[in-house]
XYZ file of N, CA, C and O in Angstrom:
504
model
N 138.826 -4.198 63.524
C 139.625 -3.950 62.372
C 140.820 -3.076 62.721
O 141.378 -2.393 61.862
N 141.211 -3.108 64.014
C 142.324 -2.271 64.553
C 143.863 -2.455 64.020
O 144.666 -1.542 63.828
N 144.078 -3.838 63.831
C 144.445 -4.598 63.476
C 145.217 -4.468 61.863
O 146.276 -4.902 61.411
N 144.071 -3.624 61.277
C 144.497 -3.908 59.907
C 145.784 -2.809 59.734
O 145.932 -1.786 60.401
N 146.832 -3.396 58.457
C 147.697 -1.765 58.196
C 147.141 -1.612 56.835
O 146.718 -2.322 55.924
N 147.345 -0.279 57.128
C 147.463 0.789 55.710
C 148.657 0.396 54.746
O 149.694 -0.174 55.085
N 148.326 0.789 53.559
C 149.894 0.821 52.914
C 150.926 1.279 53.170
O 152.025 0.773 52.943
N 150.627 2.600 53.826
C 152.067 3.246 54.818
C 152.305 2.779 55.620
O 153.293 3.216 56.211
N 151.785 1.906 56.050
C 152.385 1.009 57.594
C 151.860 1.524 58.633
O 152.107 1.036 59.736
N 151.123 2.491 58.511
C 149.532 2.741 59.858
C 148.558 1.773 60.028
O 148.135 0.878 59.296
N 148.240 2.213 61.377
C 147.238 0.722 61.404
C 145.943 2.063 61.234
O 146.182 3.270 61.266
N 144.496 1.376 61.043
C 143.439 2.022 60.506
C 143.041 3.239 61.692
O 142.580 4.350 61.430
N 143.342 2.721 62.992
C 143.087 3.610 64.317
C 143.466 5.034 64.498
O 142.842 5.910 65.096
N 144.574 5.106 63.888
C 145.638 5.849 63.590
C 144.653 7.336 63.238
O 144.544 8.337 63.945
N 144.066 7.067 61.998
C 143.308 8.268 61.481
C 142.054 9.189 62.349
O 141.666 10.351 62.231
N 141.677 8.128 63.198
C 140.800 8.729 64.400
C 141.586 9.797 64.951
O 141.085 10.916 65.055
N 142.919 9.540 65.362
C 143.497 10.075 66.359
C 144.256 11.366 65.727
O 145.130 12.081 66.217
N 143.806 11.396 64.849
C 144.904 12.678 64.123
C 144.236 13.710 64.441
O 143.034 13.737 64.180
N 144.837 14.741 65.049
C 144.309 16.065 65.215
C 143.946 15.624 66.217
O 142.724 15.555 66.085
N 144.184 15.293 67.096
C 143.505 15.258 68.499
C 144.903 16.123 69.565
O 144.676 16.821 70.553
N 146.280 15.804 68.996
C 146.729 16.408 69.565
C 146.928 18.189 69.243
O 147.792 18.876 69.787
N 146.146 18.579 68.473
C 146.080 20.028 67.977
C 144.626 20.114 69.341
O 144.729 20.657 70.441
N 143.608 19.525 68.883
C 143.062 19.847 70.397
C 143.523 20.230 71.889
O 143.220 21.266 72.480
N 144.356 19.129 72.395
C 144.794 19.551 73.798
C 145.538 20.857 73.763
O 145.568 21.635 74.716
N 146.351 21.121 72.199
C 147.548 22.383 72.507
C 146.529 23.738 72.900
O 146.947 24.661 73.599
N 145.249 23.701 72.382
C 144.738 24.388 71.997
C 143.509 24.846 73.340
O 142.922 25.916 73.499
N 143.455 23.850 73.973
C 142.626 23.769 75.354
C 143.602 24.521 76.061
O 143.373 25.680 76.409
N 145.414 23.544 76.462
C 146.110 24.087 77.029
C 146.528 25.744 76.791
O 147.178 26.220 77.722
N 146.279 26.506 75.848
C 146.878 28.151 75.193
C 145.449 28.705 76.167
O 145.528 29.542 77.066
N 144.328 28.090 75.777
C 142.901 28.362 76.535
C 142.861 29.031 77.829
O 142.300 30.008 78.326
N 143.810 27.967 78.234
C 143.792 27.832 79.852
C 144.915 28.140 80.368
O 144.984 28.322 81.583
N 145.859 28.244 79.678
C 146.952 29.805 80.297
C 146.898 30.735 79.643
O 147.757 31.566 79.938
N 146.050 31.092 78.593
C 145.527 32.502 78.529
C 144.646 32.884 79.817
O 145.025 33.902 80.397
N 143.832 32.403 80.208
C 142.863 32.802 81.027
C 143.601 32.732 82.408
O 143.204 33.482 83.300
N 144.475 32.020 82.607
C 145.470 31.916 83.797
C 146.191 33.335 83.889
O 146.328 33.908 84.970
N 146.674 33.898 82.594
C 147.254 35.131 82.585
C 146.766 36.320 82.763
O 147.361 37.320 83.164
N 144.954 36.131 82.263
C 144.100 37.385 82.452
C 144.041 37.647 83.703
O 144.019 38.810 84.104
N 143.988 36.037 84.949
C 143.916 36.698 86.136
C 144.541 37.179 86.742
O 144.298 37.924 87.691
N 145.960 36.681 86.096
C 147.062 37.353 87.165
C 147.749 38.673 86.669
O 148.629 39.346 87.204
N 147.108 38.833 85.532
C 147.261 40.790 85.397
C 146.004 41.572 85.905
O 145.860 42.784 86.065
N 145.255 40.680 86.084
C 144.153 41.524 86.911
C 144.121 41.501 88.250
O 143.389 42.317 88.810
N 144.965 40.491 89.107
C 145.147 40.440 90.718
C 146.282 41.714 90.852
O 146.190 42.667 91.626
N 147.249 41.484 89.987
C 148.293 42.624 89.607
C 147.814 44.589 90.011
O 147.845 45.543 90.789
N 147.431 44.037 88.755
C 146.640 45.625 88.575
C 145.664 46.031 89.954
O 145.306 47.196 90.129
N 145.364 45.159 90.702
C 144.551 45.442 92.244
C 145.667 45.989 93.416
O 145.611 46.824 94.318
N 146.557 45.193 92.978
C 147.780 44.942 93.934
C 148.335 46.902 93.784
O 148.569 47.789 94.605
N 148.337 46.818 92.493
C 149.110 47.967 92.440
C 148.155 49.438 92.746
O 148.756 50.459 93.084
N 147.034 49.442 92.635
C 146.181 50.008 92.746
C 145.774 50.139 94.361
O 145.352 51.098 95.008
N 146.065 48.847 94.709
C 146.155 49.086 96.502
C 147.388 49.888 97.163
O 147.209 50.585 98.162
N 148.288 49.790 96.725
C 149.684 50.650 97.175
C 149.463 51.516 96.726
O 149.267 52.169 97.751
N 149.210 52.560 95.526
C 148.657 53.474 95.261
C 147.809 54.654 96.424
O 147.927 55.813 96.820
N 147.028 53.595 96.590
C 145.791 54.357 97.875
C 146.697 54.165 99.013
O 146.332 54.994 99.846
N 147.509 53.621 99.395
C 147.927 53.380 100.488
C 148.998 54.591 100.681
O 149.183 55.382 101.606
N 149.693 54.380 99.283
C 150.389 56.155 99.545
C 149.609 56.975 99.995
O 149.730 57.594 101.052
N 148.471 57.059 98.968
C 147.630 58.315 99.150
C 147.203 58.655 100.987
O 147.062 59.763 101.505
N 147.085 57.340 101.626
C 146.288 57.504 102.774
C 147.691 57.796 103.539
O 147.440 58.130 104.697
N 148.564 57.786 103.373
C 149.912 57.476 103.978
C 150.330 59.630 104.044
O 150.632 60.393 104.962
N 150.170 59.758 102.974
C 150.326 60.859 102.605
C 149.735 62.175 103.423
O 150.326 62.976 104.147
N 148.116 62.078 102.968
C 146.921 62.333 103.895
C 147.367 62.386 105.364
O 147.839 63.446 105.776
N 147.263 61.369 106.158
C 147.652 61.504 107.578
C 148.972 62.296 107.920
O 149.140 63.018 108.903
N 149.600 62.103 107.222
C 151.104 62.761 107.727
C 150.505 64.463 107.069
O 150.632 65.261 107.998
N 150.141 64.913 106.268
C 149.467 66.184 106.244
C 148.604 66.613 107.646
O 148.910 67.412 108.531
N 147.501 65.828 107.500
C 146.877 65.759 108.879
C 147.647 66.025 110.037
O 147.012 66.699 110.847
N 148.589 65.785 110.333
C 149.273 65.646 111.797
C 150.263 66.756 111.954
O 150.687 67.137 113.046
N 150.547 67.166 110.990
C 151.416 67.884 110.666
C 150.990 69.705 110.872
O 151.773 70.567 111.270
N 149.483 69.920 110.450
C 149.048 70.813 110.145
C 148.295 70.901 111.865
O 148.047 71.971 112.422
N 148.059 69.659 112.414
C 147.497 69.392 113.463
C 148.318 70.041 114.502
O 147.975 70.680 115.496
N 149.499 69.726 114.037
C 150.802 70.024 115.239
C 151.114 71.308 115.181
O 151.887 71.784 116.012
N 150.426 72.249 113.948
C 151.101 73.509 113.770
C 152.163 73.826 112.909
O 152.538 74.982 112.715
N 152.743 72.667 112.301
C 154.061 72.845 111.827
C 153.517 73.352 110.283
O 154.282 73.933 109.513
N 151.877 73.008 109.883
C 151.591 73.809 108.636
C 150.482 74.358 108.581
O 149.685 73.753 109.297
N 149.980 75.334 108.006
C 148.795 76.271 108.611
C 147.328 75.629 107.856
O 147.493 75.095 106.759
N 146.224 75.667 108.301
C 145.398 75.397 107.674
C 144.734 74.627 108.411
O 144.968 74.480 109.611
N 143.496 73.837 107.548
C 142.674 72.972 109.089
C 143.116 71.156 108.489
O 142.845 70.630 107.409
N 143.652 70.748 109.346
C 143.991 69.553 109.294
C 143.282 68.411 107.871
O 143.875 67.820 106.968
N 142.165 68.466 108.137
C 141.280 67.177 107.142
C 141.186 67.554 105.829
O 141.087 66.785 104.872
N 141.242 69.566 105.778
C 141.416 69.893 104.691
C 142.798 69.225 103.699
O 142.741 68.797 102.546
N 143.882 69.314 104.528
C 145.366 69.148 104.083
C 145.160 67.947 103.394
O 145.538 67.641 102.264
N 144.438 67.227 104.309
C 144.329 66.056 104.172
C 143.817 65.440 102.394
O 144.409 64.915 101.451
N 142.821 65.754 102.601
C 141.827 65.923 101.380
C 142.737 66.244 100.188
O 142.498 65.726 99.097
N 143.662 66.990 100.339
C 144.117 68.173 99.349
C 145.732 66.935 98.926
O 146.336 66.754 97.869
N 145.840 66.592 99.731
C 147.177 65.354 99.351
C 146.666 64.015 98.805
O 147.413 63.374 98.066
N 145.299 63.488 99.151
C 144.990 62.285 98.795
C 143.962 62.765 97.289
O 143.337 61.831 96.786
N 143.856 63.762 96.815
C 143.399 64.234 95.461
C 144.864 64.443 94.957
O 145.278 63.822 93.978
N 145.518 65.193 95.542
C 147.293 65.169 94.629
C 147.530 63.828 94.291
O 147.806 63.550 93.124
N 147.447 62.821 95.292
C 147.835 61.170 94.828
C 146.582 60.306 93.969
O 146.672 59.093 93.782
N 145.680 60.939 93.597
C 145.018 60.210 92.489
C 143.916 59.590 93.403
O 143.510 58.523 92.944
N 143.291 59.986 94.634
C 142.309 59.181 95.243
C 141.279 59.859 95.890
O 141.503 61.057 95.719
N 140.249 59.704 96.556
C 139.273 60.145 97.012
C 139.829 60.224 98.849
O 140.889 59.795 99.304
N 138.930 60.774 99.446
C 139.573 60.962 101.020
C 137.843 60.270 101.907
O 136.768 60.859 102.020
N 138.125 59.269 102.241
C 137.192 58.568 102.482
C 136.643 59.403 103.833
O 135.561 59.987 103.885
N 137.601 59.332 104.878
C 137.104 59.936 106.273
C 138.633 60.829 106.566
O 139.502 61.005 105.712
N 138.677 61.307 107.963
C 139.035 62.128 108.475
C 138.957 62.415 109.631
O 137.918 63.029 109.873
N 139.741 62.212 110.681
C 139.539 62.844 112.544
C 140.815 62.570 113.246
O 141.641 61.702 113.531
N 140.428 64.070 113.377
C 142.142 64.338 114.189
C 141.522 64.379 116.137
O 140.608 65.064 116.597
N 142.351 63.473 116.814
C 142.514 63.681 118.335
C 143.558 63.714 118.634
O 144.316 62.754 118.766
N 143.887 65.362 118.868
C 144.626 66.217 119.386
C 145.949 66.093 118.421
O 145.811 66.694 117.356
N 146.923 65.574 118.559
C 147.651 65.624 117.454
C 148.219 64.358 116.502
O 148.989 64.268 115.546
N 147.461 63.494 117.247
C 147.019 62.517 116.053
C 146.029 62.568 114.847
O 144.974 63.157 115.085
N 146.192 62.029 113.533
C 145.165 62.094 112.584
C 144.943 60.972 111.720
O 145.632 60.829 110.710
N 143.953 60.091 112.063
C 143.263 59.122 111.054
C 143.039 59.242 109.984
O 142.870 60.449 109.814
N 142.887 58.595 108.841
C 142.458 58.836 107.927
C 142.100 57.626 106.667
O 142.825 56.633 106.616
N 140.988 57.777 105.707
C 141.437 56.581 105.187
C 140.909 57.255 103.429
O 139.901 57.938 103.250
N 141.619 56.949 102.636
C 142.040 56.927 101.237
C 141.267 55.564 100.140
O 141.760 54.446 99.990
N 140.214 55.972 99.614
C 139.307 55.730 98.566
C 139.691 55.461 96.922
O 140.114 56.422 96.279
N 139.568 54.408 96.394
C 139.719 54.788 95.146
C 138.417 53.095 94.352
O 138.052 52.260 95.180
N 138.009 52.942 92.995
C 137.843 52.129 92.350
C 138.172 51.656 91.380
O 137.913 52.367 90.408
N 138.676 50.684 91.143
C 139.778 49.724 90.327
C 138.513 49.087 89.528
O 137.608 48.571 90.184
N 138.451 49.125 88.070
C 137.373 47.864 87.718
C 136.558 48.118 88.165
O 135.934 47.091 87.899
N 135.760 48.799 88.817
C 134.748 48.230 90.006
C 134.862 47.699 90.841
O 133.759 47.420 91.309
N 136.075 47.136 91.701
C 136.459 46.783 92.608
C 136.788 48.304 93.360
O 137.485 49.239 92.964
N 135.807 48.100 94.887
C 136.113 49.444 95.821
C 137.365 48.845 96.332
O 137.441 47.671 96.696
N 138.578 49.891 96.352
C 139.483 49.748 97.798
C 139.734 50.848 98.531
O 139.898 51.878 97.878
N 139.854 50.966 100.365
C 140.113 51.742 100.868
C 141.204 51.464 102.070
O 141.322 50.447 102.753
N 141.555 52.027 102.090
C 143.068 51.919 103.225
C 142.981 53.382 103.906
O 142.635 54.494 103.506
N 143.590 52.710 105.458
C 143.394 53.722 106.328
C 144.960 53.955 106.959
O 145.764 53.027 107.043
N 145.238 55.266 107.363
C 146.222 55.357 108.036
C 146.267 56.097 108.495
O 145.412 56.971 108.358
N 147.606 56.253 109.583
C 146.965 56.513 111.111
C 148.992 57.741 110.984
O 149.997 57.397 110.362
N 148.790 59.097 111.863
C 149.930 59.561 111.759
C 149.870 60.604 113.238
O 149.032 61.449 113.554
N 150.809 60.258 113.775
C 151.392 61.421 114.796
C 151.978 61.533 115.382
O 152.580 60.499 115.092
N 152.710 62.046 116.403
C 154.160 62.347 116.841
C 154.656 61.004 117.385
O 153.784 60.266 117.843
N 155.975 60.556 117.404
C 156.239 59.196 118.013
C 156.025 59.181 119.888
O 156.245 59.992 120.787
N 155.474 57.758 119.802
C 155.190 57.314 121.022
C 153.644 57.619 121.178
O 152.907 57.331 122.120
N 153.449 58.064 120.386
C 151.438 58.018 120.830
C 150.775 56.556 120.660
O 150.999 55.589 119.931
N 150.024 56.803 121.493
C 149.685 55.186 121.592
C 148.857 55.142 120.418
O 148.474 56.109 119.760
N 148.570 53.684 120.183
C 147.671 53.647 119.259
C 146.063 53.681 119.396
O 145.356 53.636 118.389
């Protein structure tokens, strides 16, 4: 009976199909909403990783610094004391000789991240 028209000049099929395209708009909003949740949440990791990365960035160059004499105090302490100024935890710590390792802690979400960095006079090997 596909076949048949309506008085408006629809054929009978017609009425099945109504509102079907309010469905797809509505799948599609679905599914770039949820497209958008992830990519403010890869975001927010991203930024949260540079964050710590200052922090650890920070940390070592304290470390090396205090290592070298140029600031008084005991190295890992400094350390500690710059990567709490930058909003993070101070994961580890070890200075050889006037180099100083270090790596910078924090949790996002529940997502752990830690970044390490490394600081001391130029030309030290790695």
């Amino acid at each position: 009976m596909s076949g048949v028209k309506e008085p408006d000049g629809r054929s009978s099929g017609d009425r099945a199909e109504r509102g079907s395209a309010a469905l797809v708009v509505v799948g599609l909003l679905a599914a770039l909403l949820l497209a958008s949740a992830a990519a403010v949440g890869a975001c927010a990791l991203l930024a949260a990783k540079q964050h710590v990365s200052a922090a650890a960035d920070a940390a070592a160059l304290a470390a090396a610094d205090t290592a070298s004499g140029r600031v008084a105090g005991a190295p890992c302490d400094r350390a500690a004391q710059a990567v709490r100024l930058n909003g993070a935890r101070l994961g580890s710590c070890s200075v050889d000789g006037l180099v100083a390792l270090v790596s910078a802690e924090d949790d996002v979400g529940g997502v752990p991240i830690a970044v390490w960095a490394r600081a001391g006079p130029p030309g030290t090997p790695d």
